[in-house]
């Protein structure tokens, strides 16, 4: 049974959604290069390590007695430059996986992104964002990154594939859509199609923590009418049962 979870990038938005929903359910160790913000993002009840994920010694130490790692830390900006994504997203992810293997961690849940496959939209937009389109990606397609950030997240998925195949660690790559609090993005069809609510986000990560997995690529969105990412795999493998739908707010 999973009891101890290490959460990298804990001070950010996704970390806040996870801790807000699951803060009482596991023994958390939080890592971020920024100190706790003191805002209402649920960090204060848990052990908190201020460290950069590229610091191998610090990450190795933080990995002790951990069952599962949720790896969120990185540069989340679609417009991020090459130097930043090389350091924070690619090198940092490799460091986290390596330390997880050395510590005997059971599973790593990696925050991947819709931007791994952003160029599938290029020849299909704006129809792809609308309910009249039945086109869906399901995670078996090859990456078509929309930017250098997307390249770095596709690389993170490949890093996870290597460590799974080489060492048999469980890996879930969650291609997260667009997480916003309280309501979906306004006047933004793409964002509404890939909306992930805070409560569905927490539920999805909980499903990842508790499920037996080998290597999975899963789309992380709510049950939006407009969706062009299939959530069938998330339902089948993880038991994901989302409660929210951007159509309830926007259409
Ligand atoms: N928010 C969203 O809608 C989506 C987020 N994601 C991914 O989810 C993860 C979390 O995203 P958000 O919470 O939105 O971003 P955020 O910027 O709110 O949080 C990221 C956190 O990681 C920390 N961090 C960054 N680089 C670090 C490093 N080298 N060492 C230690 N800590 C570091 C930052 O200080 C920050 O607290 C990111 O990997 C992002 O790419 C993917 C798709 C959509
Ligand atoms: O991966 C990410 O994707 C979301 C959605 O992308 P956008 O280009 O439609 O805004 C983004 O908001 C988030 O910052 C990023 O990490």
PDB file of N, CA, C and O in Angstrom, residues 33-106:
ATOM      1  N   UNK A  33      12.016  24.523  -5.538  1.00  0.00           N
ATOM      2  CA  UNK A  33      13.188  25.391  -5.367  1.00  0.00           C
ATOM      3  C   UNK A  33      12.814  26.707  -4.701  1.00  0.00           C
ATOM      4  O   UNK A  33      13.681  27.428  -4.221  1.00  0.00           O
ATOM      5  N   UNK A  34      11.508  26.993  -4.675  1.00  0.00           N
ATOM      6  CA  UNK A  34      11.019  28.171  -3.965  1.00  0.00           C
ATOM      7  C   UNK A  34      10.533  27.764  -2.585  1.00  0.00           C
ATOM      8  O   UNK A  34       9.953  26.686  -2.428  1.00  0.00           O
ATOM      9  N   UNK A  35      10.726  28.602  -1.578  1.00  0.00           N
ATOM     10  CA  UNK A  35      10.198  28.275  -0.251  1.00  0.00           C
ATOM     11  C   UNK A  35       8.673  28.319  -0.266  1.00  0.00           C
ATOM     12  O   UNK A  35       8.072  28.856  -1.206  1.00  0.00           O
ATOM     13  N   UNK A  36       8.041  27.777   0.779  1.00  0.00           N
ATOM     14  CA  UNK A  36       6.567  27.817   0.828  1.00  0.00           C
ATOM     15  C   UNK A  36       6.084  29.247   0.668  1.00  0.00           C
ATOM     16  O   UNK A  36       6.690  30.181   1.191  1.00  0.00           O
ATOM     17  N   UNK A  37       4.986  29.401  -0.061  1.00  0.00           N
ATOM     18  CA  UNK A  37       4.517  30.757  -0.371  1.00  0.00           C
ATOM     19  C   UNK A  37       3.726  31.391   0.757  1.00  0.00           C
ATOM     20  O   UNK A  37       3.577  32.595   0.812  1.00  0.00           O
ATOM     21  N   UNK A  38       3.188  30.554   1.632  1.00  0.00           N
ATOM     22  CA  UNK A  38       2.369  31.102   2.718  1.00  0.00           C
ATOM     23  C   UNK A  38       0.947  31.388   2.276  1.00  0.00           C
ATOM     24  O   UNK A  38       0.093  31.722   3.073  1.00  0.00           O
ATOM     25  N   UNK A  39       0.702  31.262   0.973  1.00  0.00           N
ATOM     26  CA  UNK A  39      -0.674  31.441   0.500  1.00  0.00           C
ATOM     27  C   UNK A  39      -1.439  30.147   0.748  1.00  0.00           C
ATOM     28  O   UNK A  39      -0.900  29.156   1.198  1.00  0.00           O
ATOM     29  N   UNK A  40      -2.717  30.171   0.423  1.00  0.00           N
ATOM     30  CA  UNK A  40      -3.549  29.003   0.677  1.00  0.00           C
ATOM     31  C   UNK A  40      -3.315  27.939  -0.396  1.00  0.00           C
ATOM     32  O   UNK A  40      -4.167  27.676  -1.231  1.00  0.00           O
ATOM     33  N   UNK A  41      -2.136  27.331  -0.370  1.00  0.00           N
ATOM     34  CA  UNK A  41      -1.924  26.251  -1.333  1.00  0.00           C
ATOM     35  C   UNK A  41      -1.497  24.959  -0.651  1.00  0.00           C
ATOM     36  O   UNK A  41      -0.834  24.120  -1.254  1.00  0.00           O
ATOM     37  N   UNK A  42      -1.861  24.831   0.611  1.00  0.00           N
ATOM     38  CA  UNK A  42      -1.873  23.526   1.285  1.00  0.00           C
ATOM     39  C   UNK A  42      -0.483  22.937   1.537  1.00  0.00           C
ATOM     40  O   UNK A  42      -0.339  21.736   1.659  1.00  0.00           O
ATOM     41  N   UNK A  43       0.555  23.765   1.637  1.00  0.00           N
ATOM     42  CA  UNK A  43       1.899  23.213   1.841  1.00  0.00           C
ATOM     43  C   UNK A  43       2.254  23.062   3.315  1.00  0.00           C
ATOM     44  O   UNK A  43       3.103  22.251   3.663  1.00  0.00           O
ATOM     45  N   UNK A  44       1.618  23.855   4.169  1.00  0.00           N
ATOM     46  CA  UNK A  44       2.137  24.037   5.521  1.00  0.00           C
ATOM     47  C   UNK A  44       2.044  22.805   6.423  1.00  0.00           C
ATOM     48  O   UNK A  44       2.793  22.685   7.374  1.00  0.00           O
ATOM     49  N   UNK A  45       1.170  21.862   6.090  1.00  0.00           N
ATOM     50  CA  UNK A  45       1.008  20.691   6.962  1.00  0.00           C
ATOM     51  C   UNK A  45       2.047  19.603   6.691  1.00  0.00           C
ATOM     52  O   UNK A  45       2.007  18.550   7.333  1.00  0.00           O
ATOM     53  N   UNK A  46       2.951  19.826   5.745  1.00  0.00           N
ATOM     54  CA  UNK A  46       3.783  18.717   5.289  1.00  0.00           C
ATOM     55  C   UNK A  46       5.275  19.070   5.319  1.00  0.00           C
ATOM     56  O   UNK A  46       5.641  20.235   5.294  1.00  0.00           O
ATOM     57  N   UNK A  47       6.081  17.999   5.343  1.00  0.00           N
ATOM     58  CA  UNK A  47       7.528  18.182   5.264  1.00  0.00           C
ATOM     59  C   UNK A  47       7.863  18.891   3.943  1.00  0.00           C
ATOM     60  O   UNK A  47       7.351  18.498   2.886  1.00  0.00           O
ATOM     61  N   UNK A  48       8.710  19.905   4.006  1.00  0.00           N
ATOM     62  CA  UNK A  48       8.976  20.715   2.812  1.00  0.00           C
ATOM     63  C   UNK A  48      10.482  20.879   2.631  1.00  0.00           C
ATOM     64  O   UNK A  48      11.171  21.377   3.526  1.00  0.00           O
ATOM     65  N   UNK A  49      10.978  20.451   1.485  1.00  0.00           N
ATOM     66  CA  UNK A  49      12.405  20.545   1.189  1.00  0.00           C
ATOM     67  C   UNK A  49      12.596  21.604   0.103  1.00  0.00           C
ATOM     68  O   UNK A  49      11.995  21.494  -0.973  1.00  0.00           O
ATOM     69  N   UNK A  50      13.403  22.615   0.398  1.00  0.00           N
ATOM     70  CA  UNK A  50      13.717  23.609  -0.633  1.00  0.00           C
ATOM     71  C   UNK A  50      14.945  23.105  -1.393  1.00  0.00           C
ATOM     72  O   UNK A  50      16.043  23.025  -0.841  1.00  0.00           O
ATOM     73  N   UNK A  51      14.736  22.706  -2.636  1.00  0.00           N
ATOM     74  CA  UNK A  51      15.839  22.152  -3.432  1.00  0.00           C
ATOM     75  C   UNK A  51      15.502  22.263  -4.909  1.00  0.00           C
ATOM     76  O   UNK A  51      14.330  22.272  -5.300  1.00  0.00           O
ATOM     77  N   UNK A  52      16.570  22.316  -5.696  1.00  0.00           N
ATOM     78  CA  UNK A  52      16.404  22.304  -7.150  1.00  0.00           C
ATOM     79  C   UNK A  52      16.492  20.842  -7.608  1.00  0.00           C
ATOM     80  O   UNK A  52      17.345  20.081  -7.121  1.00  0.00           O
ATOM     81  N   UNK A  53      15.625  20.462  -8.532  1.00  0.00           N
ATOM     82  CA  UNK A  53      15.625  19.047  -8.960  1.00  0.00           C
ATOM     83  C   UNK A  53      16.876  18.674  -9.745  1.00  0.00           C
ATOM     84  O   UNK A  53      17.114  17.491  -9.994  1.00  0.00           O
ATOM     85  N   UNK A  54      17.681  19.639 -10.130  1.00  0.00           N
ATOM     86  CA  UNK A  54      18.946  19.304 -10.796  1.00  0.00           C
ATOM     87  C   UNK A  54      20.064  19.056  -9.786  1.00  0.00           C
ATOM     88  O   UNK A  54      21.179  18.701 -10.183  1.00  0.00           O
ATOM     89  N   UNK A  55      19.767  19.234  -8.504  1.00  0.00           N
ATOM     90  CA  UNK A  55      20.754  18.992  -7.446  1.00  0.00           C
ATOM     91  C   UNK A  55      20.680  17.509  -7.053  1.00  0.00           C
ATOM     92  O   UNK A  55      19.829  17.083  -6.268  1.00  0.00           O
ATOM     93  N   UNK A  56      21.593  16.719  -7.607  1.00  0.00           N
ATOM     94  CA  UNK A  56      21.493  15.256  -7.464  1.00  0.00           C
ATOM     95  C   UNK A  56      21.529  14.806  -6.013  1.00  0.00           C
ATOM     96  O   UNK A  56      20.776  13.913  -5.613  1.00  0.00           O
ATOM     97  N   UNK A  57      22.398  15.411  -5.212  1.00  0.00           N
ATOM     98  CA  UNK A  57      22.516  14.975  -3.808  1.00  0.00           C
ATOM     99  C   UNK A  57      21.225  15.272  -3.042  1.00  0.00           C
ATOM    100  O   UNK A  57      20.740  14.445  -2.268  1.00  0.00           O
ATOM    101  N   UNK A  58      20.689  16.462  -3.264  1.00  0.00           N
ATOM    102  CA  UNK A  58      19.460  16.841  -2.548  1.00  0.00           C
ATOM    103  C   UNK A  58      18.295  15.943  -2.953  1.00  0.00           C
ATOM    104  O   UNK A  58      17.488  15.529  -2.104  1.00  0.00           O
ATOM    105  N   UNK A  59      18.208  15.622  -4.213  1.00  0.00           N
ATOM    106  CA  UNK A  59      17.085  14.804  -4.692  1.00  0.00           C
ATOM    107  C   UNK A  59      17.241  13.367  -4.199  1.00  0.00           C
ATOM    108  O   UNK A  59      16.279  12.722  -3.772  1.00  0.00           O
ATOM    109  N   UNK A  60      18.455  12.885  -4.199  1.00  0.00           N
ATOM    110  CA  UNK A  60      18.711  11.538  -3.679  1.00  0.00           C
ATOM    111  C   UNK A  60      18.291  11.450  -2.203  1.00  0.00           C
ATOM    112  O   UNK A  60      17.636  10.506  -1.784  1.00  0.00           O
ATOM    113  N   UNK A  61      18.644  12.450  -1.443  1.00  0.00           N
ATOM    114  CA  UNK A  61      18.292  12.465  -0.019  1.00  0.00           C
ATOM    115  C   UNK A  61      16.774  12.536   0.172  1.00  0.00           C
ATOM    116  O   UNK A  61      16.197  11.849   1.014  1.00  0.00           O
ATOM    117  N   UNK A  62      16.125  13.361  -0.642  1.00  0.00           N
ATOM    118  CA  UNK A  62      14.670  13.539  -0.509  1.00  0.00           C
ATOM    119  C   UNK A  62      13.891  12.288  -0.897  1.00  0.00           C
ATOM    120  O   UNK A  62      12.719  12.136  -0.546  1.00  0.00           O
ATOM    121  N   UNK A  63      14.543  11.391  -1.611  1.00  0.00           N
ATOM    122  CA  UNK A  63      13.869  10.197  -2.143  1.00  0.00           C
ATOM    123  C   UNK A  63      13.790   9.057  -1.121  1.00  0.00           C
ATOM    124  O   UNK A  63      13.111   8.057  -1.353  1.00  0.00           O
ATOM    125  N   UNK A  64      14.466   9.208   0.003  1.00  0.00           N
ATOM    126  CA  UNK A  64      14.525   8.120   0.992  1.00  0.00           C
ATOM    127  C   UNK A  64      13.136   7.777   1.538  1.00  0.00           C
ATOM    128  O   UNK A  64      12.376   8.662   1.905  1.00  0.00           O
ATOM    129  N   UNK A  65      12.827   6.479   1.587  1.00  0.00           N
ATOM    130  CA  UNK A  65      11.566   5.952   2.150  1.00  0.00           C
ATOM    131  C   UNK A  65      10.317   6.439   1.414  1.00  0.00           C
ATOM    132  O   UNK A  65       9.237   6.559   2.006  1.00  0.00           O
ATOM    133  N   UNK A  66      10.460   6.699   0.146  1.00  0.00           N
ATOM    134  CA  UNK A  66       9.327   7.171  -0.657  1.00  0.00           C
ATOM    135  C   UNK A  66       8.763   6.004  -1.478  1.00  0.00           C
ATOM    136  O   UNK A  66       9.515   5.218  -2.052  1.00  0.00           O
ATOM    137  N   UNK A  67       7.434   5.870  -1.506  1.00  0.00           N
ATOM    138  CA  UNK A  67       6.800   4.824  -2.324  1.00  0.00           C
ATOM    139  C   UNK A  67       6.559   5.291  -3.763  1.00  0.00           C
ATOM    140  O   UNK A  67       6.787   4.562  -4.719  1.00  0.00           O
ATOM    141  N   UNK A  68       6.027   6.502  -3.875  1.00  0.00           N
ATOM    142  CA  UNK A  68       5.624   7.021  -5.187  1.00  0.00           C
ATOM    143  C   UNK A  68       6.124   8.461  -5.328  1.00  0.00           C
ATOM    144  O   UNK A  68       6.105   9.227  -4.359  1.00  0.00           O
ATOM    145  N   UNK A  69       6.560   8.817  -6.534  1.00  0.00           N
ATOM    146  CA  UNK A  69       6.965  10.194  -6.839  1.00  0.00           C
ATOM    147  C   UNK A  69       5.976  10.808  -7.820  1.00  0.00           C
ATOM    148  O   UNK A  69       5.646  10.186  -8.838  1.00  0.00           O
ATOM    149  N   UNK A  70       5.495  11.989  -7.498  1.00  0.00           N
ATOM    150  CA  UNK A  70       4.770  12.805  -8.480  1.00  0.00           C
ATOM    151  C   UNK A  70       5.731  13.907  -8.893  1.00  0.00           C
ATOM    152  O   UNK A  70       6.127  14.741  -8.079  1.00  0.00           O
ATOM    153  N   UNK A  71       6.107  13.899 -10.161  1.00  0.00           N
ATOM    154  CA  UNK A  71       7.130  14.840 -10.627  1.00  0.00           C
ATOM    155  C   UNK A  71       6.495  15.954 -11.471  1.00  0.00           C
ATOM    156  O   UNK A  71       6.184  15.761 -12.641  1.00  0.00           O
ATOM    157  N   UNK A  72       6.338  17.106 -10.816  1.00  0.00           N
ATOM    158  CA  UNK A  72       5.745  18.277 -11.474  1.00  0.00           C
ATOM    159  C   UNK A  72       6.778  19.354 -11.780  1.00  0.00           C
ATOM    160  O   UNK A  72       6.543  20.201 -12.648  1.00  0.00           O
ATOM    161  N   UNK A  73       7.868  19.405 -11.030  1.00  0.00           N
ATOM    162  CA  UNK A  73       8.786  20.550 -11.120  1.00  0.00           C
ATOM    163  C   UNK A  73       9.330  20.705 -12.532  1.00  0.00           C
ATOM    164  O   UNK A  73       9.710  19.734 -13.182  1.00  0.00           O
ATOM    165  N   UNK A  74       9.361  21.926 -12.989  1.00  0.00           N
ATOM    166  CA  UNK A  74       9.895  22.210 -14.313  1.00  0.00           C
ATOM    167  C   UNK A  74       9.415  23.563 -14.767  1.00  0.00           C
ATOM    168  O   UNK A  74       8.652  24.241 -14.069  1.00  0.00           O
ATOM    169  N   UNK A  75       9.880  23.951 -15.929  1.00  0.00           N
ATOM    170  CA  UNK A  75       9.428  25.209 -16.540  1.00  0.00           C
ATOM    171  C   UNK A  75       8.139  24.904 -17.299  1.00  0.00           C
ATOM    172  O   UNK A  75       8.157  24.172 -18.295  1.00  0.00           O
ATOM    173  N   UNK A  76       6.978  25.440 -16.857  1.00  0.00           N
ATOM    174  CA  UNK A  76       5.692  25.068 -17.463  1.00  0.00           C
ATOM    175  C   UNK A  76       5.271  25.960 -18.633  1.00  0.00           C
ATOM    176  O   UNK A  76       4.176  25.793 -19.174  1.00  0.00           O
ATOM    177  N   UNK A  77       6.130  26.873 -19.043  1.00  0.00           N
ATOM    178  CA  UNK A  77       5.712  27.881 -20.031  1.00  0.00           C
ATOM    179  C   UNK A  77       5.839  27.339 -21.458  1.00  0.00           C
ATOM    180  O   UNK A  77       6.928  26.937 -21.873  1.00  0.00           O
ATOM    181  N   UNK A  78       4.750  27.359 -22.212  1.00  0.00           N
ATOM    182  CA  UNK A  78       4.838  26.926 -23.607  1.00  0.00           C
ATOM    183  C   UNK A  78       5.884  27.717 -24.398  1.00  0.00           C
ATOM    184  O   UNK A  78       6.468  27.190 -25.352  1.00  0.00           O
ATOM    185  N   UNK A  79       6.171  28.946 -23.985  1.00  0.00           N
ATOM    186  CA  UNK A  79       7.145  29.768 -24.702  1.00  0.00           C
ATOM    187  C   UNK A  79       8.552  29.650 -24.111  1.00  0.00           C
ATOM    188  O   UNK A  79       9.471  30.387 -24.500  1.00  0.00           O
ATOM    189  N   UNK A  80       8.767  28.721 -23.208  1.00  0.00           N
ATOM    190  CA  UNK A  80      10.077  28.587 -22.539  1.00  0.00           C
ATOM    191  C   UNK A  80      11.185  28.359 -23.556  1.00  0.00           C
ATOM    192  O   UNK A  80      10.997  27.695 -24.583  1.00  0.00           O
ATOM    193  N   UNK A  81      12.343  28.895 -23.240  1.00  0.00           N
ATOM    194  CA  UNK A  81      13.492  28.762 -24.144  1.00  0.00           C
ATOM    195  C   UNK A  81      14.209  27.429 -23.954  1.00  0.00           C
ATOM    196  O   UNK A  81      14.014  26.720 -22.970  1.00  0.00           O
ATOM    197  N   UNK A  82      15.061  27.147 -24.923  1.00  0.00           N
ATOM    198  CA  UNK A  82      15.757  25.858 -24.973  1.00  0.00           C
ATOM    199  C   UNK A  82      16.625  25.617 -23.737  1.00  0.00           C
ATOM    200  O   UNK A  82      16.620  24.542 -23.142  1.00  0.00           O
ATOM    201  N   UNK A  83      17.384  26.649 -23.331  1.00  0.00           N
ATOM    202  CA  UNK A  83      18.284  26.458 -22.186  1.00  0.00           C
ATOM    203  C   UNK A  83      17.493  26.073 -20.937  1.00  0.00           C
ATOM    204  O   UNK A  83      17.896  25.204 -20.168  1.00  0.00           O
ATOM    205  N   UNK A  84      16.365  26.746 -20.741  1.00  0.00           N
ATOM    206  CA  UNK A  84      15.568  26.457 -19.545  1.00  0.00           C
ATOM    207  C   UNK A  84      14.977  25.051 -19.589  1.00  0.00           C
ATOM    208  O   UNK A  84      15.002  24.331 -18.585  1.00  0.00           O
ATOM    209  N   UNK A  85      14.428  24.653 -20.726  1.00  0.00           N
ATOM    210  CA  UNK A  85      13.802  23.315 -20.754  1.00  0.00           C
ATOM    211  C   UNK A  85      14.847  22.204 -20.705  1.00  0.00           C
ATOM    212  O   UNK A  85      14.606  21.139 -20.137  1.00  0.00           O
ATOM    213  N   UNK A  86      16.025  22.468 -21.280  1.00  0.00           N
ATOM    214  CA  UNK A  86      17.102  21.469 -21.168  1.00  0.00           C
ATOM    215  C   UNK A  86      17.433  21.246 -19.696  1.00  0.00           C
ATOM    216  O   UNK A  86      17.555  20.115 -19.221  1.00  0.00           O
ATOM    217  N   UNK A  87      17.594  22.340 -18.963  1.00  0.00           N
ATOM    218  CA  UNK A  87      18.012  22.231 -17.561  1.00  0.00           C
ATOM    219  C   UNK A  87      16.883  21.720 -16.674  1.00  0.00           C
ATOM    220  O   UNK A  87      17.021  20.707 -15.981  1.00  0.00           O
ATOM    221  N   UNK A  88      15.769  22.430 -16.677  1.00  0.00           N
ATOM    222  CA  UNK A  88      14.706  22.149 -15.700  1.00  0.00           C
ATOM    223  C   UNK A  88      13.859  20.938 -16.076  1.00  0.00           C
ATOM    224  O   UNK A  88      13.470  20.162 -15.208  1.00  0.00           O
ATOM    225  N   UNK A  89      13.570  20.793 -17.349  1.00  0.00           N
ATOM    226  CA  UNK A  89      12.608  19.760 -17.745  1.00  0.00           C
ATOM    227  C   UNK A  89      13.282  18.455 -18.167  1.00  0.00           C
ATOM    228  O   UNK A  89      12.768  17.374 -17.858  1.00  0.00           O
ATOM    229  N   UNK A  90      14.385  18.560 -18.866  1.00  0.00           N
ATOM    230  CA  UNK A  90      15.026  17.324 -19.345  1.00  0.00           C
ATOM    231  C   UNK A  90      16.048  16.820 -18.325  1.00  0.00           C
ATOM    232  O   UNK A  90      15.921  15.712 -17.798  1.00  0.00           O
ATOM    233  N   UNK A  91      17.028  17.640 -17.998  1.00  0.00           N
ATOM    234  CA  UNK A  91      18.035  17.203 -17.021  1.00  0.00           C
ATOM    235  C   UNK A  91      17.379  16.943 -15.657  1.00  0.00           C
ATOM    236  O   UNK A  91      17.659  15.934 -14.999  1.00  0.00           O
ATOM    237  N   UNK A  92      16.490  17.846 -15.254  1.00  0.00           N
ATOM    238  CA  UNK A  92      15.823  17.671 -13.960  1.00  0.00           C
ATOM    239  C   UNK A  92      15.019  16.386 -13.900  1.00  0.00           C
ATOM    240  O   UNK A  92      15.046  15.661 -12.902  1.00  0.00           O
ATOM    241  N   UNK A  93      14.305  16.066 -14.969  1.00  0.00           N
ATOM    242  CA  UNK A  93      13.495  14.835 -14.993  1.00  0.00           C
ATOM    243  C   UNK A  93      14.387  13.599 -14.952  1.00  0.00           C
ATOM    244  O   UNK A  93      14.095  12.620 -14.253  1.00  0.00           O
ATOM    245  N   UNK A  94      15.499  13.647 -15.673  1.00  0.00           N
ATOM    246  CA  UNK A  94      16.432  12.524 -15.644  1.00  0.00           C
ATOM    247  C   UNK A  94      16.977  12.326 -14.229  1.00  0.00           C
ATOM    248  O   UNK A  94      17.063  11.183 -13.731  1.00  0.00           O
ATOM    249  N   UNK A  95      17.293  13.413 -13.560  1.00  0.00           N
ATOM    250  CA  UNK A  95      17.812  13.318 -12.182  1.00  0.00           C
ATOM    251  C   UNK A  95      16.765  12.704 -11.250  1.00  0.00           C
ATOM    252  O   UNK A  95      17.080  11.863 -10.402  1.00  0.00           O
ATOM    253  N   UNK A  96      15.526  13.111 -11.396  1.00  0.00           N
ATOM    254  CA  UNK A  96      14.455  12.579 -10.539  1.00  0.00           C
ATOM    255  C   UNK A  96      14.270  11.079 -10.782  1.00  0.00           C
ATOM    256  O   UNK A  96      14.178  10.284  -9.836  1.00  0.00           O
ATOM    257  N   UNK A  97      14.236  10.658 -12.029  1.00  0.00           N
ATOM    258  CA  UNK A  97      14.074   9.225 -12.324  1.00  0.00           C
ATOM    259  C   UNK A  97      15.250   8.411 -11.797  1.00  0.00           C
ATOM    260  O   UNK A  97      15.065   7.328 -11.208  1.00  0.00           O
ATOM    261  N   UNK A  98      16.457   8.925 -12.004  1.00  0.00           N
ATOM    262  CA  UNK A  98      17.635   8.185 -11.560  1.00  0.00           C
ATOM    263  C   UNK A  98      17.616   7.992 -10.044  1.00  0.00           C
ATOM    264  O   UNK A  98      17.862   6.898  -9.529  1.00  0.00           O
ATOM    265  N   UNK A  99      17.294   9.054  -9.334  1.00  0.00           N
ATOM    266  CA  UNK A  99      17.230   8.963  -7.863  1.00  0.00           C
ATOM    267  C   UNK A  99      16.098   8.032  -7.435  1.00  0.00           C
ATOM    268  O   UNK A  99      16.231   7.301  -6.439  1.00  0.00           O
ATOM    269  N   UNK A 100      14.992   8.038  -8.163  1.00  0.00           N
ATOM    270  CA  UNK A 100      13.866   7.151  -7.833  1.00  0.00           C
ATOM    271  C   UNK A 100      14.277   5.689  -7.970  1.00  0.00           C
ATOM    272  O   UNK A 100      13.944   4.851  -7.122  1.00  0.00           O
ATOM    273  N   UNK A 101      15.000   5.371  -9.020  1.00  0.00           N
ATOM    274  CA  UNK A 101      15.481   3.998  -9.204  1.00  0.00           C
ATOM    275  C   UNK A 101      16.408   3.605  -8.059  1.00  0.00           C
ATOM    276  O   UNK A 101      16.258   2.539  -7.447  1.00  0.00           O
ATOM    277  N   UNK A 102      17.350   4.468  -7.752  1.00  0.00           N
ATOM    278  CA  UNK A 102      18.334   4.139  -6.707  1.00  0.00           C
ATOM    279  C   UNK A 102      17.655   3.937  -5.355  1.00  0.00           C
ATOM    280  O   UNK A 102      18.132   3.166  -4.527  1.00  0.00           O
ATOM    281  N   UNK A 103      16.551   4.639  -5.133  1.00  0.00           N
ATOM    282  CA  UNK A 103      15.861   4.548  -3.835  1.00  0.00           C
ATOM    283  C   UNK A 103      14.815   3.432  -3.807  1.00  0.00           C
ATOM    284  O   UNK A 103      14.178   3.215  -2.779  1.00  0.00           O
ATOM    285  N   UNK A 104      14.604   2.751  -4.937  1.00  0.00           N
ATOM    286  CA  UNK A 104      13.627   1.657  -4.960  1.00  0.00           C
ATOM    287  C   UNK A 104      12.181   2.126  -4.970  1.00  0.00           C
ATOM    288  O   UNK A 104      11.282   1.410  -4.501  1.00  0.00           O
ATOM    289  N   UNK A 105      11.942   3.295  -5.512  1.00  0.00           N
ATOM    290  CA  UNK A 105      10.575   3.824  -5.615  1.00  0.00           C
ATOM    291  C   UNK A 105       9.746   2.929  -6.550  1.00  0.00           C
ATOM    292  O   UNK A 105      10.248   2.421  -7.549  1.00  0.00           O
ATOM    293  N   UNK A 106       8.458   2.745  -6.222  1.00  0.00           N
ATOM    294  CA  UNK A 106       7.593   1.850  -7.026  1.00  0.00           C
ATOM    295  C   UNK A 106       7.143   2.470  -8.343  1.00  0.00           C
ATOM    296  O   UNK A 106       6.963   1.805  -9.347  1.00  0.00           O
TER     297      UNK A 106
END
